[in-house]
PDB file of C-alpha atoms in Angstrom:
ATOM      1  CA  MET A   1      17.514  -9.463   3.876  1.00  0.00           C
ATOM      2  CA  ARG A   2      20.621  -8.041   2.203  1.00  0.00           C
ATOM      3  CA  PHE A   3      21.223  -4.297   1.909  1.00  0.00           C
ATOM      4  CA  THR A   4      22.608  -3.327  -1.501  1.00  0.00           C
ATOM      5  CA  THR A   5      22.862   0.469  -1.306  1.00  0.00           C
ATOM      6  CA  VAL A   6      22.943   2.972   1.555  1.00  0.00           C
ATOM      7  CA  ARG A   7      22.638   6.745   1.320  1.00  0.00           C
ATOM      8  CA  ARG A   8      21.768   9.625   3.614  1.00  0.00           C
ATOM      9  CA  LEU A   9      19.189  12.025   2.153  1.00  0.00           C
ATOM     10  CA  ASP A  10      19.459  15.768   2.634  1.00  0.00           C
ATOM     11  CA  ASP A  11      17.016  15.756   5.541  1.00  0.00           C
ATOM     12  CA  GLY A  12      19.031  13.094   7.358  1.00  0.00           C
ATOM     13  CA  VAL A  13      16.739  10.188   6.459  1.00  0.00           C
ATOM     14  CA  LEU A  14      18.675   6.973   5.868  1.00  0.00           C
ATOM     15  CA  GLU A  15      17.599   5.235   2.643  1.00  0.00           C
ATOM     16  CA  ARG A  16      18.648   1.631   2.100  1.00  0.00           C
ATOM     17  CA  GLU A  17      17.788  -0.549  -0.858  1.00  0.00           C
ATOM     18  CA  PHE A  18      17.606  -4.251  -0.096  1.00  0.00           C
ATOM     19  CA  THR A  19      16.791  -7.622  -1.558  1.00  0.00           C
ATOM     20  CA  LEU A  20      14.817 -10.352   0.136  1.00  0.00           C
ATOM     21  CA  GLY A  21      15.487 -13.388  -2.025  1.00  0.00           C
ATOM     22  CA  GLU A  22      14.490 -12.146  -5.482  1.00  0.00           C
ATOM     23  CA  ILE A  23      12.347  -9.312  -4.112  1.00  0.00           C
ATOM     24  CA  PRO A  24      13.767  -5.750  -4.223  1.00  0.00           C
ATOM     25  CA  GLY A  25      12.718  -3.228  -1.616  1.00  0.00           C
ATOM     26  CA  ILE A  26      13.592   0.075   0.024  1.00  0.00           C
ATOM     27  CA  LEU A  27      13.752   1.008   3.707  1.00  0.00           C
ATOM     28  CA  TRP A  28      13.767   4.572   5.019  1.00  0.00           C
ATOM     29  CA  THR A  29      14.536   5.320   8.668  1.00  0.00           C
ATOM     30  CA  PRO A  30      14.573   8.650  10.532  1.00  0.00           C
ATOM     31  CA  ALA A  31      17.912  10.236  11.293  1.00  0.00           C
ATOM     32  CA  PHE A  32      17.506   9.536  15.010  1.00  0.00           C
ATOM     33  CA  ALA A  33      16.467   5.864  14.733  1.00  0.00           C
ATOM     34  CA  SER A  34      18.833   3.651  16.703  1.00  0.00           C
ATOM     35  CA  VAL A  35      19.093   0.451  18.684  1.00  0.00           C
ATOM     36  CA  SER A  36      18.294   2.381  21.858  1.00  0.00           C
ATOM     37  CA  ALA A  37      15.265   4.136  20.302  1.00  0.00           C
ATOM     38  CA  PRO A  38      13.565   1.776  17.812  1.00  0.00           C
ATOM     39  CA  VAL A  39      10.759   3.340  15.793  1.00  0.00           C
ATOM     40  CA  PRO A  40       7.367   2.226  14.477  1.00  0.00           C
ATOM     41  CA  LEU A  41       7.050   1.119  10.850  1.00  0.00           C
ATOM     42  CA  ILE A  42       4.714   2.009   7.984  1.00  0.00           C
ATOM     43  CA  LEU A  43       4.529  -0.354   5.010  1.00  0.00           C
ATOM     44  CA  LEU A  44       4.085   1.700   1.832  1.00  0.00           C
ATOM     45  CA  GLY A  45       1.826   0.049  -0.714  1.00  0.00           C
ATOM     46  CA  HIS A  46       1.813   1.104  -4.367  1.00  0.00           C
ATOM     47  CA  PRO A  47       0.294   0.081  -7.723  1.00  0.00           C
ATOM     48  CA  PRO A  48       2.095  -2.510  -9.896  1.00  0.00           C
ATOM     49  CA  LEU A  49       3.985   0.073 -11.966  1.00  0.00           C
ATOM     50  CA  GLY A  50       7.502  -0.684 -10.703  1.00  0.00           C
ATOM     51  CA  LEU A  51       9.539   0.819  -7.874  1.00  0.00           C
ATOM     52  CA  HIS A  52      11.647   2.925 -10.240  1.00  0.00           C
ATOM     53  CA  LYS A  53       8.577   4.656 -11.650  1.00  0.00           C
ATOM     54  CA  MET A  54       6.933   5.023  -8.237  1.00  0.00           C
ATOM     55  CA  TYR A  55      10.115   6.077  -6.415  1.00  0.00           C
ATOM     56  CA  PRO A  56       9.462   9.872  -6.289  1.00  0.00           C
ATOM     57  CA  ARG A  57       6.048   9.395  -4.684  1.00  0.00           C
ATOM     58  CA  LEU A  58       7.216   6.632  -2.367  1.00  0.00           C
ATOM     59  CA  ALA A  59      10.262   8.591  -1.230  1.00  0.00           C
ATOM     60  CA  ALA A  60       8.123  11.675  -0.541  1.00  0.00           C
ATOM     61  CA  ARG A  61       5.697   9.608   1.541  1.00  0.00           C
ATOM     62  CA  ALA A  62       8.593   7.955   3.374  1.00  0.00           C
ATOM     63  CA  ARG A  63      10.235  11.278   4.192  1.00  0.00           C
ATOM     64  CA  HIS A  64       6.984  12.605   5.606  1.00  0.00           C
ATOM     65  CA  ALA A  65       6.700   9.448   7.705  1.00  0.00           C
ATOM     66  CA  ALA A  66      10.276   9.884   8.912  1.00  0.00           C
ATOM     67  CA  ALA A  67       9.543  13.477   9.921  1.00  0.00           C
ATOM     68  CA  ASP A  68       6.786  12.070  12.143  1.00  0.00           C
ATOM     69  CA  GLY A  69       9.193   9.564  13.680  1.00  0.00           C
ATOM     70  CA  PHE A  70       8.368   6.457  11.655  1.00  0.00           C
ATOM     71  CA  ALA A  71      10.390   4.121   9.480  1.00  0.00           C
ATOM     72  CA  ALA A  72       8.848   3.282   6.099  1.00  0.00           C
ATOM     73  CA  ALA A  73       9.455   0.393   3.735  1.00  0.00           C
ATOM     74  CA  THR A  74       8.191  -0.963   0.442  1.00  0.00           C
ATOM     75  CA  ILE A  75       8.806  -3.956  -1.815  1.00  0.00           C
ATOM     76  CA  GLU A  76       8.439  -4.604  -5.532  1.00  0.00           C
ATOM     77  CA  LEU A  77       5.196  -6.364  -6.444  1.00  0.00           C
ATOM     78  CA  PRO A  78       5.213  -9.683  -8.340  1.00  0.00           C
ATOM     79  CA  GLY A  79       5.701  -9.253 -12.089  1.00  0.00           C
ATOM     80  CA  SER A  80       6.609  -5.560 -11.766  1.00  0.00           C
ATOM     81  CA  GLY A  81       9.793  -3.529 -12.174  1.00  0.00           C
ATOM     82  CA  ASP A  82      12.894  -5.667 -12.566  1.00  0.00           C
ATOM     83  CA  ARG A  83      11.213  -8.825 -11.302  1.00  0.00           C
ATOM     84  CA  PRO A  84      10.563 -11.722 -13.724  1.00  0.00           C
ATOM     85  CA  ARG A  85       7.680 -11.211 -16.110  1.00  0.00           C
ATOM     86  CA  TRP A  86       4.360 -12.727 -15.040  1.00  0.00           C
ATOM     87  CA  ALA A  87       2.475 -13.732 -18.178  1.00  0.00           C
ATOM     88  CA  ALA A  88      -0.924 -14.138 -16.509  1.00  0.00           C
ATOM     89  CA  ALA A  89      -0.722 -10.657 -14.989  1.00  0.00           C
ATOM     90  CA  GLU A  90       0.285  -9.103 -18.297  1.00  0.00           C
ATOM     91  CA  GLN A  91      -2.639 -10.794 -20.039  1.00  0.00           C
ATOM     92  CA  ALA A  92      -5.020  -9.517 -17.361  1.00  0.00           C
ATOM     93  CA  ARG A  93      -3.695  -5.967 -17.715  1.00  0.00           C
ATOM     94  CA  ALA A  94      -4.090  -6.195 -21.493  1.00  0.00           C
ATOM     95  CA  GLY A  95      -7.714  -7.246 -21.049  1.00  0.00           C
ATOM     96  CA  LEU A  96      -8.293  -4.289 -18.753  1.00  0.00           C
ATOM     97  CA  ARG A  97      -6.730  -1.874 -21.257  1.00  0.00           C
ATOM     98  CA  ARG A  98      -8.872  -3.221 -24.098  1.00  0.00           C
ATOM     99  CA  ALA A  99     -12.067  -2.783 -22.113  1.00  0.00           C
ATOM    100  CA  MET A 100     -11.201   0.745 -21.006  1.00  0.00           C
ATOM    101  CA  GLU A 101     -10.027   1.859 -24.465  1.00  0.00           C
ATOM    102  CA  ALA A 102     -13.278   0.530 -25.947  1.00  0.00           C
ATOM    103  CA  GLY A 103     -15.285   2.389 -23.329  1.00  0.00           C
ATOM    104  CA  GLU A 104     -16.765  -0.875 -22.078  1.00  0.00           C
ATOM    105  CA  PRO A 105     -17.550  -1.717 -18.449  1.00  0.00           C
ATOM    106  CA  VAL A 106     -14.752  -3.608 -16.710  1.00  0.00           C
ATOM    107  CA  SER A 107     -16.238  -7.022 -16.029  1.00  0.00           C
ATOM    108  CA  ALA A 108     -16.056  -8.894 -12.729  1.00  0.00           C
ATOM    109  CA  GLU A 109     -14.087 -11.595 -14.547  1.00  0.00           C
ATOM    110  CA  ILE A 110     -11.407  -9.123 -15.636  1.00  0.00           C
ATOM    111  CA  ILE A 111     -11.169  -7.678 -12.114  1.00  0.00           C
ATOM    112  CA  ASP A 112     -10.897 -11.135 -10.531  1.00  0.00           C
ATOM    113  CA  THR A 113      -8.224 -12.235 -13.007  1.00  0.00           C
ATOM    114  CA  LEU A 114      -6.265  -9.022 -12.491  1.00  0.00           C
ATOM    115  CA  ILE A 115      -6.423  -8.691  -8.702  1.00  0.00           C
ATOM    116  CA  LEU A 116      -6.946 -12.015  -6.932  1.00  0.00           C
ATOM    117  CA  PRO A 117      -3.731 -13.754  -8.143  1.00  0.00           C
ATOM    118  CA  LEU A 118      -1.776 -10.586  -7.291  1.00  0.00           C
ATOM    119  CA  VAL A 119      -3.146 -10.616  -3.736  1.00  0.00           C
ATOM    120  CA  ASP A 120      -2.343 -14.320  -3.350  1.00  0.00           C
ATOM    121  CA  LYS A 121       1.265 -13.774  -4.439  1.00  0.00           C
ATOM    122  CA  ALA A 122       1.982 -10.397  -2.875  1.00  0.00           C
ATOM    123  CA  VAL A 123       0.629 -10.839   0.655  1.00  0.00           C
ATOM    124  CA  PRO A 124       3.009 -13.677   1.680  1.00  0.00           C
ATOM    125  CA  GLU A 125       5.892 -11.575   0.339  1.00  0.00           C
ATOM    126  CA  TRP A 126       4.819  -8.559   2.378  1.00  0.00           C
ATOM    127  CA  ARG A 127       4.641 -10.747   5.478  1.00  0.00           C
ATOM    128  CA  ALA A 128       8.135 -12.149   4.822  1.00  0.00           C
ATOM    129  CA  ALA A 129       9.432  -8.603   4.393  1.00  0.00           C
ATOM    130  CA  LEU A 130       7.776  -7.636   7.660  1.00  0.00           C
ATOM    131  CA  ASP A 131       9.536 -10.520   9.427  1.00  0.00           C
ATOM    132  CA  ALA A 132      12.890  -9.270   8.142  1.00  0.00           C
ATOM    133  CA  LEU A 133      12.211  -5.600   8.872  1.00  0.00           C
ATOM    134  CA  LEU A 134      11.102  -6.207  12.442  1.00  0.00           C
ATOM    135  CA  SER A 135      14.272  -8.193  13.084  1.00  0.00           C
ATOM    136  CA  LEU A 136      16.289  -4.980  12.635  1.00  0.00           C
ATOM    137  CA  PRO A 137      17.197  -3.416  15.989  1.00  0.00           C
ATOM    138  CA  GLU A 138      16.216   0.108  14.927  1.00  0.00           C
ATOM    139  CA  ILE A 139      12.620  -0.917  14.119  1.00  0.00           C
ATOM    140  CA  GLY A 140      10.368  -1.889  16.983  1.00  0.00           C
ATOM    141  CA  GLY A 141       6.787  -1.569  15.784  1.00  0.00           C
ATOM    142  CA  PRO A 142       3.863  -1.117  15.946  1.00  0.00           C
ATOM    143  CA  VAL A 143       3.179  -1.418  12.215  1.00  0.00           C
ATOM    144  CA  GLY A 144       0.838   0.402   9.850  1.00  0.00           C
ATOM    145  CA  TYR A 145      -0.009  -0.180   6.185  1.00  0.00           C
ATOM    146  CA  SER A 146      -0.574   2.711   3.800  1.00  0.00           C
ATOM    147  CA  GLY A 147      -1.907   2.966   0.242  1.00  0.00           C
ATOM    148  CA  GLY A 148      -1.352   0.719  -2.721  1.00  0.00           C
ATOM    149  CA  VAL A 149      -3.698  -1.887  -4.169  1.00  0.00           C
ATOM    150  CA  ILE A 150      -6.549  -1.840  -1.673  1.00  0.00           C
ATOM    151  CA  SER A 151      -7.216  -5.590  -1.969  1.00  0.00           C
ATOM    152  CA  ILE A 152      -3.650  -6.324  -0.840  1.00  0.00           C
ATOM    153  CA  GLY A 153      -4.213  -4.045   2.144  1.00  0.00           C
ATOM    154  CA  ILE A 154      -7.484  -5.779   2.997  1.00  0.00           C
ATOM    155  CA  ARG A 155      -5.883  -9.229   2.973  1.00  0.00           C
ATOM    156  CA  LEU A 156      -2.944  -8.014   5.054  1.00  0.00           C
ATOM    157  CA  ALA A 157      -5.281  -6.413   7.571  1.00  0.00           C
ATOM    158  CA  VAL A 158      -7.080  -9.736   7.972  1.00  0.00           C
ATOM    159  CA  VAL A 159      -4.117 -12.131   8.196  1.00  0.00           C
ATOM    160  CA  GLU A 160      -1.325 -10.017   9.717  1.00  0.00           C
ATOM    161  CA  PRO A 161      -1.864  -9.284  13.434  1.00  0.00           C
ATOM    162  CA  ARG A 162       1.238  -7.086  13.616  1.00  0.00           C
ATOM    163  CA  ILE A 163      -0.497  -4.432  11.495  1.00  0.00           C
ATOM    164  CA  VAL A 164      -2.522  -2.298  13.902  1.00  0.00           C
ATOM    165  CA  ALA A 165      -3.849   0.449  11.580  1.00  0.00           C
ATOM    166  CA  ALA A 166      -4.232   0.970   7.825  1.00  0.00           C
ATOM    167  CA  GLY A 167      -4.747   3.829   5.426  1.00  0.00           C
ATOM    168  CA  PHE A 168      -6.450   2.810   2.160  1.00  0.00           C
ATOM    169  CA  PHE A 169      -6.969   4.654  -1.122  1.00  0.00           C
ATOM    170  CA  ALA A 170     -10.289   3.679  -2.703  1.00  0.00           C
ATOM    171  CA  GLY A 171      -8.919   4.021  -6.205  1.00  0.00           C
ATOM    172  CA  SER A 172      -8.427   0.494  -7.514  1.00  0.00           C
ATOM    173  CA  PHE A 173     -10.656  -2.331  -8.707  1.00  0.00           C
ATOM    174  CA  VAL A 174     -11.928  -4.647  -5.966  1.00  0.00           C
ATOM    175  CA  PRO A 175     -13.135  -8.211  -6.621  1.00  0.00           C
ATOM    176  CA  ARG A 176     -16.471  -9.049  -5.018  1.00  0.00           C
ATOM    177  CA  ALA A 177     -14.768 -11.813  -3.014  1.00  0.00           C
ATOM    178  CA  MET A 178     -12.769  -9.152  -1.175  1.00  0.00           C
ATOM    179  CA  PHE A 179     -15.951  -7.692   0.305  1.00  0.00           C
ATOM    180  CA  GLU A 180     -16.307 -10.757   2.504  1.00  0.00           C
ATOM    181  CA  GLU A 181     -12.706 -10.348   3.649  1.00  0.00           C
ATOM    182  CA  ALA A 182     -13.403  -6.666   4.335  1.00  0.00           C
ATOM    183  CA  ARG A 183     -16.025  -7.708   6.880  1.00  0.00           C
ATOM    184  CA  GLN A 184     -13.239  -9.460   8.804  1.00  0.00           C
ATOM    185  CA  VAL A 185     -11.116  -6.299   9.076  1.00  0.00           C
ATOM    186  CA  THR A 186     -11.254  -4.925  12.618  1.00  0.00           C
ATOM    187  CA  ILE A 187      -8.259  -2.559  12.885  1.00  0.00           C
ATOM    188  CA  PRO A 188      -8.689   1.247  12.689  1.00  0.00           C
ATOM    189  CA  LEU A 189      -9.003   2.451   9.085  1.00  0.00           C
ATOM    190  CA  HIS A 190      -8.507   5.741   7.271  1.00  0.00           C
ATOM    191  CA  VAL A 191      -9.991   5.542   3.752  1.00  0.00           C
ATOM    192  CA  LEU A 192      -9.416   8.210   1.096  1.00  0.00           C
ATOM    193  CA  LEU A 193     -11.898   8.535  -1.795  1.00  0.00           C
ATOM    194  CA  GLN A 194     -11.632  10.907  -4.732  1.00  0.00           C
ATOM    195  CA  TRP A 195     -15.273  11.599  -5.524  1.00  0.00           C
ATOM    196  CA  ASP A 196     -14.779  12.062  -9.285  1.00  0.00           C
ATOM    197  CA  ASP A 197     -12.138   9.354  -9.781  1.00  0.00           C
ATOM    198  CA  GLU A 198     -12.515   8.439 -13.443  1.00  0.00           C
ATOM    199  CA  GLY A 199     -11.150   4.919 -12.925  1.00  0.00           C
ATOM    200  CA  ASN A 200     -13.082   4.041  -9.789  1.00  0.00           C
ATOM    201  CA  ASP A 201     -16.642   2.894  -9.185  1.00  0.00           C
ATOM    202  CA  ARG A 202     -17.748   5.339  -6.501  1.00  0.00           C
ATOM    203  CA  GLN A 203     -20.680   3.237  -5.328  1.00  0.00           C
ATOM    204  CA  ALA A 204     -18.485   0.144  -5.066  1.00  0.00           C
ATOM    205  CA  ALA A 205     -16.013   2.157  -2.981  1.00  0.00           C
ATOM    206  CA  LEU A 206     -18.821   3.280  -0.661  1.00  0.00           C
ATOM    207  CA  ASP A 207     -20.148  -0.280  -0.402  1.00  0.00           C
ATOM    208  CA  LEU A 208     -16.660  -1.521   0.460  1.00  0.00           C
ATOM    209  CA  PHE A 209     -16.294   1.100   3.184  1.00  0.00           C
ATOM    210  CA  ASP A 210     -19.639   0.033   4.601  1.00  0.00           C
ATOM    211  CA  ALA A 211     -18.478  -3.616   4.569  1.00  0.00           C
ATOM    212  CA  PHE A 212     -15.389  -3.040   6.707  1.00  0.00           C
ATOM    213  CA  GLY A 213     -15.888  -4.558  10.155  1.00  0.00           C
ATOM    214  CA  SER A 214     -13.758  -1.980  11.973  1.00  0.00           C
ATOM    215  CA  LYS A 215     -15.395  -0.051  14.794  1.00  0.00           C
ATOM    216  CA  GLU A 216     -13.108   2.879  14.010  1.00  0.00           C
ATOM    217  CA  LYS A 217     -13.198   3.708  10.317  1.00  0.00           C
ATOM    218  CA  THR A 218     -13.148   7.122   8.690  1.00  0.00           C
ATOM    219  CA  LEU A 219     -13.947   7.992   5.082  1.00  0.00           C
ATOM    220  CA  HIS A 220     -12.304  11.134   3.689  1.00  0.00           C
ATOM    221  CA  ALA A 221     -13.979  12.046   0.399  1.00  0.00           C
ATOM    222  CA  ASN A 222     -12.666  14.938  -1.690  1.00  0.00           C
ATOM    223  CA  MET A 223     -13.849  16.372  -4.970  1.00  0.00           C
ATOM    224  CA  GLY A 224     -11.603  15.712  -7.957  1.00  0.00           C
ATOM    225  CA  GLY A 225     -10.124  12.918 -10.032  1.00  0.00           C
ATOM    226  CA  HIS A 226      -7.613  10.191  -9.274  1.00  0.00           C
ATOM    227  CA  THR A 227      -4.585  12.499  -9.313  1.00  0.00           C
ATOM    228  CA  GLY A 228      -6.324  15.452  -7.654  1.00  0.00           C
ATOM    229  CA  VAL A 229      -5.735  14.437  -4.043  1.00  0.00           C
ATOM    230  CA  PRO A 230      -5.406  17.663  -1.991  1.00  0.00           C
ATOM    231  CA  GLN A 231      -2.304  18.184   0.115  1.00  0.00           C
ATOM    232  CA  PHE A 232      -4.275  18.316   3.348  1.00  0.00           C
ATOM    233  CA  ALA A 233      -5.470  14.744   2.720  1.00  0.00           C
ATOM    234  CA  GLY A 234      -1.910  13.578   3.311  1.00  0.00           C
ATOM    235  CA  GLU A 235      -1.785  15.597   6.518  1.00  0.00           C
ATOM    236  CA  ASP A 236      -4.987  13.907   7.700  1.00  0.00           C
ATOM    237  CA  ALA A 237      -3.494  10.480   6.982  1.00  0.00           C
ATOM    238  CA  ALA A 238      -0.330  11.417   8.869  1.00  0.00           C
ATOM    239  CA  GLY A 239      -2.427  12.390  11.868  1.00  0.00           C
ATOM    240  CA  PHE A 240      -4.205   9.034  11.731  1.00  0.00           C
ATOM    241  CA  PHE A 241      -0.927   7.100  11.897  1.00  0.00           C
ATOM    242  CA  ALA A 242       0.413   9.390  14.612  1.00  0.00           C
ATOM    243  CA  ARG A 243      -2.598   8.488  16.763  1.00  0.00           C
ATOM    244  CA  HIS A 244      -2.249   4.747  16.288  1.00  0.00           C
ATOM    245  CA  LEU A 245       1.491   4.081  15.985  1.00  0.00           C
ATOM    246  CA  ARG A 246       2.899   6.228  18.782  1.00  0.00           C
TER     247      ARG A 246
END
């Protein structure tokens, strides 16, 4: 891991951009984080739209995490942002756009082609980033995962024992194969569902929640579309991580 920029935000949060091989990322740590007082870490997931485009939302989430005493970090997903183009992913996204613009159902084949290769590529990168982040003296764990492509979060929750709690947003397409992986998830879960999400199959989201093997899992469903998440939903998620990471 190599830090490329360092700046102190107006609330004292330290923001550092880094590269891990070819992978860009950002780390935010609370003003008081130090070698003598290492802090827990939340990995911030996001959709494959590029870190530059997602930065305002990610930074806001990170600053809220820092106010609660947590470090937060994110990395660029494969084929997104300034990373090399990924032809297969672009073709899959084009197929998705065509189906949605035509008002046609999004087929299982399109979902599999769009999501499964992304999960296979992204999860090892997240785990490598976690190795590097936990080697920093100011970060001591435990680790949570929050948001992003839910299938990436499911895979991470299954294969990464250092992640002890996860907050998912049921707002992305989920391949049927991921339902079997969901049954293997056992960590505490906080799942947010927008009831009228125009891009999400509500019943599939409910079926996925039912499939999770966790003994502690909470579904927070709110009226409204994909971008209509109420402010208090973020406060509920913050309370969930406070319970499990402190």
